[in-house]
Coordinates of N, CA, C and O in Angstrom, one line a residue:
M1 N 60.4 92.3 118.5 CA 61.0 92.5 117.3 C 62.5 92.2 117.4 O 63.2 92.8 118.3
T2 N 63.0 91.3 116.6 CA 64.4 90.9 116.7 C 65.3 91.8 115.8 O 64.9 92.1 114.7
M3 N 66.4 92.2 116.3 CA 67.3 93.0 115.6 C 68.4 92.1 114.9 O 68.9 91.2 115.4
T4 N 68.6 92.5 113.6 CA 69.6 91.7 112.8 C 71.0 92.1 113.3 O 71.2 93.1 114.0
A5 N 72.0 91.3 113.0 CA 73.4 91.6 113.4 C 73.9 92.9 112.8 O 74.6 93.7 113.4
E6 N 73.5 93.1 111.6 CA 73.9 94.4 110.9 C 73.2 95.6 111.6 O 73.9 96.6 111.8
E7 N 72.0 95.5 112.0 CA 71.3 96.6 112.7 C 72.0 96.8 114.0 O 72.2 98.0 114.4
H8 N 72.3 95.8 114.7 CA 72.9 95.9 116.0 C 74.3 96.5 115.9 O 74.7 97.4 116.7
S9 N 75.0 96.1 114.9 CA 76.4 96.7 114.6 C 76.2 98.2 114.3 O 77.0 99.0 114.8
A10 N 75.3 98.6 113.5 CA 75.1 100.0 113.1 C 74.7 100.8 114.4 O 75.2 101.9 114.6
R11 N 73.8 100.3 115.2 CA 73.4 101.0 116.4 C 74.6 101.1 117.4 O 74.8 102.2 118.0
T12 N 75.4 100.1 117.5 CA 76.5 100.1 118.4 C 77.5 101.2 117.9 O 78.1 102.0 118.7
G13 N 77.7 101.2 116.6 CA 78.6 102.2 116.0 C 78.2 103.6 116.2 O 79.0 104.5 116.6
R14 N 76.9 103.9 116.1 CA 76.3 105.2 116.4 C 76.5 105.6 117.9 O 76.8 106.7 118.2
S15 N 76.4 104.6 118.8 CA 76.6 104.9 120.2 C 78.0 105.2 120.5 O 78.3 106.2 121.2
Y16 N 78.9 104.5 119.9 CA 80.4 104.8 120.1 C 80.7 106.2 119.5 O 81.5 106.9 120.2
K17 N 80.2 106.5 118.4 CA 80.4 107.9 117.8 C 79.9 109.0 118.7 O 80.6 110.0 118.9
L18 N 78.7 108.7 119.3 CA 78.1 109.7 120.2 C 79.0 109.9 121.4 O 79.3 111.0 121.9
L19 N 79.5 108.8 122.0 CA 80.4 108.9 123.2 C 81.6 109.6 122.8 O 82.1 110.4 123.6
L20 N 82.2 109.3 121.7 CA 83.4 110.0 121.3 C 83.2 111.5 121.1 O 84.0 112.3 121.5
I21 N 82.0 111.9 120.5 CA 81.7 113.3 120.3 C 81.6 114.0 121.7 O 82.1 115.1 121.9
F22 N 81.0 113.3 122.7 CA 80.9 113.9 124.0 C 82.3 114.1 124.6 O 82.6 115.1 125.3
A23 N 83.1 113.1 124.5 CA 84.5 113.2 125.0 C 85.2 114.3 124.3 O 85.9 115.1 125.0
M24 N 85.1 114.4 123.0 CA 85.8 115.5 122.3 C 85.3 116.9 122.7 O 86.0 117.8 122.8
A25 N 84.0 117.0 123.0 CA 83.4 118.2 123.5 C 84.0 118.6 124.8 O 84.3 119.8 125.1
S26 N 84.1 117.6 125.7 CA 84.7 118.0 127.0 C 86.2 118.3 126.9 O 86.7 119.2 127.6
M27 N 86.9 117.7 126.0 CA 88.3 118.0 125.8 C 88.4 119.4 125.2 O 89.3 120.2 125.5
T28 N 87.5 119.8 124.3 CA 87.5 121.1 123.7 C 87.3 122.2 124.8 O 88.0 123.2 124.8
M29 N 86.4 121.9 125.8 CA 86.2 122.8 126.9 C 87.5 123.0 127.7 O 87.8 124.1 128.2
M30 N 88.2 121.9 128.0 CA 89.4 121.9 128.7 C 90.4 122.8 128.0 O 91.1 123.7 128.6
F31 N 90.6 122.6 126.7 CA 91.6 123.4 126.0 C 91.1 124.8 125.9 O 92.0 125.7 125.9
A32 N 89.8 125.1 125.8 CA 89.3 126.5 125.8 C 89.7 127.1 127.1 O 90.1 128.3 127.2
G33 N 89.6 126.4 128.3 CA 90.0 127.0 129.5 C 91.5 127.3 129.6 O 91.9 128.3 130.1
I34 N 92.3 126.4 129.1 CA 93.8 126.6 129.1 C 94.1 127.8 128.2 O 94.9 128.6 128.6
T35 N 93.5 127.9 127.0 CA 93.9 129.0 126.1 C 93.3 130.3 126.7 O 94.0 131.3 126.5
S36 N 92.2 130.3 127.4 CA 91.7 131.5 128.0 C 92.7 132.0 129.1 O 93.0 133.2 129.2
A37 N 93.2 131.0 129.9 CA 94.2 131.4 130.9 C 95.5 132.0 130.2 O 96.1 132.9 130.7
Y38 N 95.9 131.4 129.1 CA 97.0 131.8 128.3 C 96.8 133.3 127.9 O 97.7 134.1 128.0
I39 N 95.6 133.6 127.3 CA 95.3 134.9 126.8 C 95.3 135.9 127.9 O 95.9 137.0 127.8
I40 N 94.7 135.5 129.1 CA 94.7 136.4 130.2 C 96.1 136.6 130.8 O 96.5 137.7 131.2
G41 N 96.9 135.5 130.8 CA 98.3 135.6 131.3 C 99.2 136.5 130.5 O 100.2 137.0 131.1
K42 N 98.8 136.7 129.3 CA 99.6 137.6 128.4 C 99.7 139.0 129.0 O 100.7 139.8 128.7
S43 N 98.8 139.4 129.8 CA 98.8 140.8 130.3 C 99.7 140.9 131.6 O 99.9 142.0 132.1
R44 N 100.3 139.8 132.0 CA 101.2 139.9 133.2 C 102.5 140.6 132.8 O 102.9 140.6 131.7
P45 N 103.1 141.3 133.8 CA 104.3 142.1 133.5 C 105.5 141.2 133.2 O 106.4 141.6 132.5
D46 N 105.5 139.9 133.7 CA 106.6 139.1 133.4 C 106.4 138.2 132.2 O 107.2 137.3 131.9
W47 N 105.5 138.6 131.3 CA 105.2 137.8 130.1 C 106.3 138.2 129.1 O 106.7 139.3 128.9
I48 N 106.9 137.2 128.4 CA 107.9 137.4 127.3 C 107.2 138.0 126.1 O 106.4 137.3 125.4
K49 N 107.4 139.2 125.8 CA 106.7 139.9 124.7 C 107.3 139.5 123.3 O 106.6 139.5 122.3
D50 N 108.6 139.2 123.3 CA 109.2 138.9 122.0 C 109.5 137.4 121.8 O 110.5 137.0 121.2
F51 N 108.7 136.6 122.4 CA 108.9 135.2 122.4 C 108.8 134.6 121.0 O 107.8 134.8 120.3
E52 N 109.8 133.8 120.6 CA 109.7 133.1 119.3 C 109.5 131.6 119.6 O 110.2 131.0 120.3
L53 N 108.4 131.1 119.0 CA 108.1 129.7 119.1 C 109.2 128.9 118.4 O 109.6 129.2 117.3
P54 N 109.7 127.8 119.0 CA 110.8 127.0 118.4 C 110.3 126.4 117.0 O 109.1 126.1 116.9
T55 N 111.2 126.3 116.1 CA 111.0 125.8 114.8 C 110.4 124.4 114.8 O 109.6 124.0 114.0
A56 N 110.8 123.6 115.8 CA 110.4 122.2 116.0 C 108.8 122.2 116.1 O 108.2 121.2 115.6
F57 N 108.2 123.2 116.6 CA 106.7 123.2 116.8 C 106.1 123.3 115.4 O 105.0 122.8 115.2
L58 N 106.7 124.0 114.5 CA 106.2 124.1 113.1 C 106.3 122.7 112.4 O 105.4 122.3 111.8
Y59 N 107.5 122.1 112.6 CA 107.6 120.7 112.1 C 106.6 119.8 112.6 O 106.1 118.9 111.9
S60 N 106.3 119.9 113.9 CA 105.3 119.0 114.6 C 103.9 119.3 114.0 O 103.1 118.4 113.8
T61 N 103.7 120.5 113.7 CA 102.4 120.9 113.1 C 102.2 120.3 111.7 O 101.2 119.7 111.4
I62 N 103.2 120.4 110.9 CA 103.2 119.7 109.6 C 103.0 118.2 109.7 O 102.3 117.6 109.0
T63 N 103.7 117.7 110.7 CA 103.6 116.2 110.9 C 102.2 115.8 111.3 O 101.7 114.8 110.8
I64 N 101.6 116.5 112.2 CA 100.3 116.1 112.6 C 99.2 116.3 111.5 O 98.2 115.6 111.5
I65 N 99.4 117.3 110.7 CA 98.6 117.4 109.5 C 98.7 116.2 108.6 O 97.7 115.6 108.1
A66 N 99.9 115.7 108.5 CA 100.2 114.5 107.7 C 99.5 113.3 108.3 O 99.0 112.4 107.6
C67 N 99.4 113.3 109.7 CA 98.7 112.2 110.4 C 97.2 112.2 110.0 O 96.7 111.1 109.8
S68 N 96.7 113.4 109.9 CA 95.3 113.5 109.5 C 95.0 112.9 108.1 O 94.1 112.2 107.8
V69 N 96.0 113.2 107.2 CA 95.9 112.7 105.8 C 96.0 111.2 105.8 O 95.2 110.5 105.2
S70 N 97.0 110.7 106.5 CA 97.2 109.2 106.5 C 96.1 108.4 107.1 O 95.7 107.4 106.6
I71 N 95.5 108.9 108.2 CA 94.4 108.2 108.8 C 93.2 108.3 107.9 O 92.4 107.3 107.8
H72 N 93.0 109.4 107.2 CA 91.9 109.5 106.3 C 92.1 108.5 105.1 O 91.1 107.8 104.7
L73 N 93.3 108.4 104.6 CA 93.6 107.4 103.6 C 93.4 106.0 104.0 O 93.0 105.1 103.2
A74 N 93.7 105.7 105.3 CA 93.4 104.4 105.8 C 91.9 104.1 105.8 O 91.5 103.0 105.4
K75 N 91.1 105.1 106.2 CA 89.7 104.9 106.2 C 89.1 104.7 104.7 O 88.3 103.8 104.5
V76 N 89.7 105.5 103.8 CA 89.3 105.3 102.4 C 89.7 103.9 101.9 O 88.9 103.3 101.2
S77 N 90.8 103.5 102.3 CA 91.3 102.2 101.8 C 90.5 101.0 102.3 O 90.2 100.1 101.6
I78 N 90.1 101.1 103.6 CA 89.3 100.0 104.1 C 87.9 99.9 103.5 O 87.4 98.9 103.3
K79 N 87.4 101.1 103.2 CA 86.1 101.1 102.5 C 86.1 100.5 101.1 O 85.1 100.0 100.7
K80 N 87.4 100.5 100.6 CA 87.5 99.8 99.3 C 88.1 98.4 99.4 O 88.4 97.7 98.5
N81 N 88.1 97.9 100.7 CA 88.6 96.6 101.0 C 90.1 96.4 100.6 O 90.5 95.3 100.3
N82 N 90.8 97.5 100.6 CA 92.2 97.4 100.2 C 93.0 97.3 101.5 O 93.5 98.3 102.1
R83 N 93.2 96.1 102.0 CA 93.8 95.8 103.3 C 95.3 96.2 103.3 O 95.8 96.7 104.3
Q84 N 96.0 96.0 102.2 CA 97.4 96.4 102.2 C 97.6 97.9 102.4 O 98.4 98.3 103.2
N85 N 96.8 98.7 101.7 CA 97.0 100.2 101.8 C 96.5 100.6 103.2 O 97.0 101.5 103.8
T86 N 95.4 99.9 103.7 CA 95.0 100.3 105.0 C 96.1 100.1 106.0 O 96.3 100.9 106.9
T87 N 96.7 98.9 105.9 CA 97.9 98.7 106.9 C 98.9 99.7 106.7 O 99.4 100.3 107.7
L88 N 99.3 100.0 105.5 CA 100.3 101.0 105.2 C 100.0 102.4 105.9 O 100.8 103.0 106.6
F89 N 98.7 102.8 105.7 CA 98.3 104.1 106.2 C 98.2 104.2 107.7 O 98.4 105.2 108.3
L90 N 97.7 103.1 108.3 CA 97.6 103.0 109.7 C 99.0 103.0 110.4 O 99.2 103.8 111.3
L91 N 99.9 102.3 109.8 CA 101.3 102.3 110.3 C 102.0 103.7 110.1 O 102.7 104.2 111.0
A92 N 101.7 104.3 109.0 CA 102.2 105.7 108.7 C 101.7 106.6 109.8 O 102.4 107.5 110.2
T93 N 100.4 106.5 110.1 CA 99.8 107.4 111.1 C 100.5 107.2 112.5 O 100.8 108.2 113.2
L94 N 100.8 106.0 112.8 CA 101.5 105.7 114.1 C 102.9 106.3 114.1 O 103.3 107.0 115.0
V95 N 103.6 106.1 113.0 CA 105.0 106.7 112.9 C 104.9 108.2 113.0 O 105.7 108.9 113.7
L96 N 104.0 108.8 112.2 CA 103.9 110.3 112.2 C 103.4 110.8 113.6 O 103.9 111.8 114.0
G97 N 102.6 110.0 114.3 CA 102.2 110.4 115.7 C 103.4 110.4 116.6 O 103.5 111.3 117.4
L98 N 104.2 109.4 116.5 CA 105.4 109.4 117.3 C 106.4 110.5 116.9 O 107.1 111.1 117.8
L99 N 106.5 110.7 115.6 CA 107.4 111.8 115.2 C 106.9 113.2 115.7 O 107.7 114.0 116.0
F100 N 105.6 113.4 115.7 CA 105.0 114.6 116.3 C 105.5 114.8 117.7 O 105.9 115.8 118.1
T101 N 105.4 113.7 118.5 CA 105.9 113.8 119.9 C 107.4 114.1 120.0 O 107.8 114.9 120.8
Y102 N 108.2 113.5 119.1 CA 109.6 113.8 119.0 C 109.8 115.3 118.8 O 110.6 115.9 119.4
F103 N 109.1 115.9 117.8 CA 109.3 117.3 117.5 C 108.9 118.2 118.7 O 109.4 119.2 118.9
Q104 N 107.8 117.7 119.4 CA 107.4 118.5 120.6 C 108.5 118.5 121.6 O 108.9 119.6 122.2
R105 N 109.1 117.4 121.8 CA 110.3 117.3 122.8 C 111.4 118.1 122.3 O 112.1 118.8 123.1
L106 N 111.7 118.1 121.0 CA 112.8 118.9 120.4 C 112.5 120.4 120.6 O 113.4 121.1 120.8
G107 N 111.2 120.8 120.5 CA 110.9 122.2 120.8 C 111.3 122.6 122.1 O 111.8 123.7 122.3
F108 N 111.1 121.8 123.1 CA 111.5 122.2 124.5 C 113.0 122.1 124.7 O 113.5 122.9 125.5
Y109 N 113.6 121.2 123.9 CA 115.1 121.2 123.9 C 115.6 122.6 123.4 O 116.5 123.1 124.0
E110 N 115.0 123.0 122.3 CA 115.4 124.3 121.7 C 115.2 125.4 122.7 O 116.1 126.3 122.9
L111 N 114.1 125.4 123.5 CA 113.9 126.4 124.5 C 115.0 126.3 125.6 O 115.4 127.3 126.1
S112 N 115.3 125.1 126.0 CA 116.3 124.9 127.1 C 117.7 125.5 126.7 O 118.4 126.0 127.5
L113 N 118.0 125.4 125.4 CA 119.2 126.0 124.9 C 119.3 127.5 125.0 O 120.3 128.2 125.1
K114 N 118.1 128.1 125.1 CA 117.9 129.6 125.4 C 117.7 129.9 126.9 O 117.3 131.0 127.2
N115 N 117.9 128.8 127.7 CA 117.7 128.9 129.2 C 116.2 129.3 129.5 O 116.0 130.0 130.4
L116 N 115.3 128.8 128.7 CA 113.9 129.0 129.0 C 113.3 127.6 129.4 O 113.2 126.7 128.6
Y117 N 112.9 127.5 130.7 CA 112.4 126.3 131.2 C 110.9 126.4 131.7 O 110.6 127.5 132.1
P118 N 110.2 125.4 131.7 CA 108.8 125.5 132.1 C 108.6 125.7 133.6 O 107.5 126.2 134.0
T119 N 109.5 125.4 134.4 CA 109.4 125.7 135.9 C 110.6 126.5 136.3 O 111.7 126.4 135.9
G120 N 110.2 127.5 137.2 CA 111.2 128.3 137.8 C 111.7 129.4 136.8 O 112.7 130.1 137.1
G121 N 111.1 129.5 135.7 CA 111.5 130.5 134.7 C 110.4 131.4 134.4 O 109.7 132.0 135.2
S122 N 110.1 131.5 133.1 CA 109.1 132.4 132.6 C 107.7 131.8 132.7 O 107.5 130.7 132.4
I123 N 106.7 132.7 133.0 CA 105.3 132.2 133.0 C 104.9 131.9 131.5 O 104.1 131.0 131.3
T124 N 105.4 132.5 130.5 CA 105.1 132.2 129.1 C 105.5 130.8 128.8 O 104.7 130.1 128.2
I125 N 106.7 130.4 129.2 CA 107.1 129.0 128.9 C 106.3 128.0 129.7 O 106.0 126.9 129.3
S126 N 105.9 128.4 131.0 CA 105.1 127.5 131.8 C 103.7 127.3 131.1 O 103.2 126.1 131.0
F127 N 103.1 128.3 130.5 CA 101.9 128.1 129.8 C 102.1 127.3 128.6 O 101.3 126.4 128.3
L128 N 103.1 127.5 127.8 CA 103.4 126.7 126.7 C 103.6 125.2 127.1 O 103.0 124.3 126.4
F129 N 104.3 125.0 128.1 CA 104.5 123.6 128.6 C 103.1 122.9 128.9 O 102.9 121.8 128.6
V130 N 102.3 123.7 129.7 CA 101.0 123.1 130.0 C 100.1 122.8 128.8 O 99.5 121.7 128.7
I131 N 100.1 123.7 127.8 CA 99.4 123.5 126.6 C 99.9 122.3 125.9 O 99.1 121.4 125.5
V132 N 101.2 122.2 125.7 CA 101.8 121.1 124.9 C 101.6 119.8 125.7 O 101.2 118.7 125.1
L133 N 101.8 119.8 127.0 CA 101.7 118.6 127.8 C 100.2 118.0 127.7 O 100.0 116.8 127.6
A134 N 99.2 118.9 127.8 CA 97.8 118.5 127.8 C 97.6 117.9 126.4 O 96.9 116.8 126.3
H135 N 98.1 118.5 125.4 CA 97.9 117.9 124.0 C 98.6 116.5 123.9 O 98.0 115.6 123.3
I136 N 99.8 116.4 124.4 CA 100.6 115.2 124.3 C 99.8 114.1 125.1 O 99.8 112.9 124.6
L137 N 99.2 114.4 126.2 CA 98.5 113.4 127.0 C 97.3 112.9 126.2 O 97.0 111.7 126.1
H138 N 96.6 113.8 125.5 CA 95.5 113.4 124.6 C 96.0 112.6 123.4 O 95.4 111.7 122.9
L139 N 97.2 113.0 122.9 CA 97.8 112.3 121.8 C 98.1 110.8 122.2 O 98.0 109.9 121.4
A140 N 98.6 110.7 123.5 CA 98.9 109.3 124.0 C 97.6 108.4 123.9 O 97.7 107.3 123.5
G141 N 96.5 109.0 124.2 CA 95.2 108.3 124.0 C 95.0 108.0 122.6 O 94.5 106.9 122.3
G142 N 95.3 108.9 121.7 CA 95.2 108.6 120.3 C 96.1 107.5 119.8 O 95.7 106.7 119.0
I143 N 97.3 107.5 120.3 CA 98.3 106.4 119.9 C 97.8 105.1 120.4 O 97.8 104.1 119.7
I144 N 97.2 105.0 121.7 CA 96.7 103.8 122.2 C 95.5 103.3 121.3 O 95.4 102.1 121.0
S145 N 94.6 104.2 121.0 CA 93.5 103.8 120.2 C 93.9 103.4 118.8 O 93.4 102.5 118.2
L146 N 95.0 104.0 118.3 CA 95.5 103.6 117.0 C 96.2 102.2 117.1 O 96.0 101.4 116.2
L147 N 96.9 101.9 118.2 CA 97.5 100.6 118.3 C 96.4 99.5 118.4 O 96.5 98.5 117.8
I148 N 95.3 99.8 119.1 CA 94.1 98.9 119.2 C 93.5 98.7 117.8 O 93.2 97.6 117.4
T149 N 93.4 99.8 117.0 CA 92.9 99.7 115.7 C 93.8 98.9 114.8 O 93.3 98.1 114.0
I150 N 95.1 99.1 114.9 CA 96.0 98.3 114.1 C 95.9 96.9 114.4 O 95.9 96.0 113.6
Y151 N 95.9 96.6 115.7 CA 95.7 95.2 116.2 C 94.5 94.5 115.6 O 94.5 93.4 115.1
N152 N 93.3 95.3 115.7 CA 92.1 94.7 115.2 C 92.1 94.6 113.7 O 91.5 93.7 113.1
H153 N 92.8 95.5 113.0 CA 93.0 95.4 111.6 C 93.7 94.1 111.2 O 93.4 93.4 110.3
F154 N 94.8 93.8 112.0 CA 95.6 92.6 111.7 C 94.8 91.3 112.0 O 95.0 90.3 111.5
K155 N 93.9 91.5 113.0 CA 93.0 90.3 113.3 C 91.8 90.2 112.3 O 90.9 89.4 112.5
Q156 N 91.8 91.1 111.3 CA 90.9 91.1 110.2 C 89.4 91.4 110.6 O 88.5 90.8 110.1
K157 N 89.3 92.3 111.6 CA 88.0 92.7 112.1 C 87.3 93.8 111.2 O 86.2 94.1 111.4
Y158 N 88.1 94.4 110.3 CA 87.6 95.5 109.5 C 87.5 95.0 108.0 O 88.4 94.3 107.5
N159 N 86.5 95.5 107.3 CA 86.4 95.4 105.9 C 85.5 96.5 105.4 O 85.2 97.4 106.1
S160 N 85.1 96.4 104.1 CA 84.4 97.5 103.5 C 83.0 97.8 104.1 O 82.4 98.8 104.0
T161 N 82.5 96.8 104.9 CA 81.2 97.0 105.5 C 81.3 97.2 107.1 O 80.4 97.6 107.7
Q162 N 82.4 96.8 107.6 CA 82.7 96.8 109.1 C 84.0 97.6 109.3 O 85.0 97.0 109.3
F163 N 83.9 98.9 109.5 CA 85.1 99.7 109.7 C 84.9 100.8 110.8 O 85.6 101.8 110.8
V164 N 83.9 100.6 111.7 CA 83.7 101.6 112.7 C 84.9 101.9 113.6 O 85.1 103.1 113.9
G165 N 85.7 100.9 113.9 CA 86.9 101.1 114.7 C 87.8 102.1 114.0 O 88.4 103.0 114.6
I166 N 88.1 101.9 112.7 CA 88.9 102.8 112.0 C 88.3 104.2 111.9 O 89.0 105.2 112.0
E167 N 87.0 104.2 111.7 CA 86.3 105.5 111.6 C 86.4 106.3 112.9 O 86.6 107.5 112.9
L168 N 86.2 105.6 114.0 CA 86.3 106.3 115.3 C 87.7 106.8 115.6 O 87.9 107.9 116.0
C169 N 88.7 106.0 115.2 CA 90.1 106.4 115.4 C 90.4 107.6 114.5 O 91.0 108.5 114.9
A170 N 89.9 107.6 113.3 CA 90.1 108.7 112.4 C 89.4 110.0 112.9 O 90.0 111.1 112.9
M171 N 88.2 109.9 113.5 CA 87.5 111.0 114.1 C 88.4 111.6 115.2 O 88.6 112.9 115.3
Y172 N 88.9 110.8 116.1 CA 89.7 111.3 117.2 C 91.0 111.9 116.7 O 91.4 113.0 117.2
W173 N 91.7 111.3 115.7 CA 92.9 111.9 115.2 C 92.7 113.2 114.5 O 93.5 114.1 114.6
H174 N 91.6 113.3 113.7 CA 91.3 114.6 113.1 C 91.0 115.7 114.2 O 91.5 116.8 114.0
F175 N 90.4 115.3 115.3 CA 90.1 116.2 116.4 C 91.5 116.6 117.0 O 91.7 117.8 117.2
L176 N 92.4 115.7 117.3 CA 93.7 116.0 117.8 C 94.4 117.0 116.9 O 95.1 117.9 117.4
D177 N 94.3 116.7 115.6 CA 95.0 117.5 114.6 C 94.5 118.9 114.6 O 95.2 119.9 114.7
L178 N 93.2 119.1 114.6 CA 92.5 120.4 114.6 C 92.9 121.1 115.9 O 93.3 122.3 115.8
I179 N 92.8 120.5 117.0 CA 93.2 121.1 118.3 C 94.6 121.7 118.2 O 94.9 122.8 118.6
W180 N 95.6 120.8 117.8 CA 97.0 121.3 117.7 C 97.1 122.4 116.8 O 97.8 123.4 117.1
V181 N 96.5 122.4 115.6 CA 96.7 123.4 114.6 C 96.2 124.8 115.2 O 96.8 125.8 115.1
L182 N 95.0 124.7 115.9 CA 94.5 125.9 116.5 C 95.4 126.4 117.7 O 95.6 127.6 117.8
L183 N 95.9 125.5 118.4 CA 96.9 125.9 119.5 C 98.1 126.5 118.9 O 98.6 127.5 119.4
F184 N 98.6 125.9 117.9 CA 99.9 126.4 117.3 C 99.6 127.8 116.7 O 100.5 128.7 116.9
L185 N 98.5 128.0 116.1 CA 98.2 129.3 115.5 C 98.1 130.4 116.7 O 98.6 131.5 116.6
L186 N 97.5 130.0 117.8 CA 97.4 130.8 118.9 C 98.7 131.2 119.5 O 99.1 132.4 119.7
L187 N 99.6 130.2 119.7 CA 100.9 130.4 120.2 C 101.8 131.2 119.3 O 102.6 132.0 119.7
Y188 N 101.6 131.0 118.0 CA 102.5 131.6 117.0 C 102.1 133.1 116.8 O 103.0 133.9 116.7
F189 N 100.8 133.4 116.7 CA 100.4 134.7 116.3 C 99.9 135.6 117.5 O 100.0 136.8 117.4
F190 N 99.5 135.0 118.6 CA 99.1 135.7 119.8 C 100.2 135.8 120.8 O 100.3 135.0 121.7
K191 N 101.0 136.8 120.6 CA 102.2 137.0 121.5 C 102.0 138.1 122.5 O 101.5 139.1 122.3

């Protein structure tokens, strides 16, 4: 029995989605381990009890939520074959992703102004640094996948019937956004 090109494309898309789901599950376990260590570390005598999360981390949280909105709008636009809006929203997601990274860096700058450094200082700041760095590394993967998606979009590989690349990119960005929002809430409220 011969498979049509459309059936092959659908099967390939499902395989890629399944691989991405497995990757996201393993990343979730990694972040669960890091947050568990953070929660246990809170009982240490050298833990900063009155630690205030820098304002820049709130701005980065708002920015990454905007990333989720913009990548969703890119997916909606390509499903309507609106290439111009798809381009706009993909590029907006890229800019917002880079802005998120900038705010993360600014957060550590704010900490350095208070003489709080990730090494040689407080265990609290060390945990914060590990959590943020792990997320930034995964965000770097998101930016790379977004750049590949943008490149493929400009090569006109996506349309209203072929948009698996944008869909996979959106799934990963939504995952990154959810992870950061959960981490932010943990860091903000669990002191």
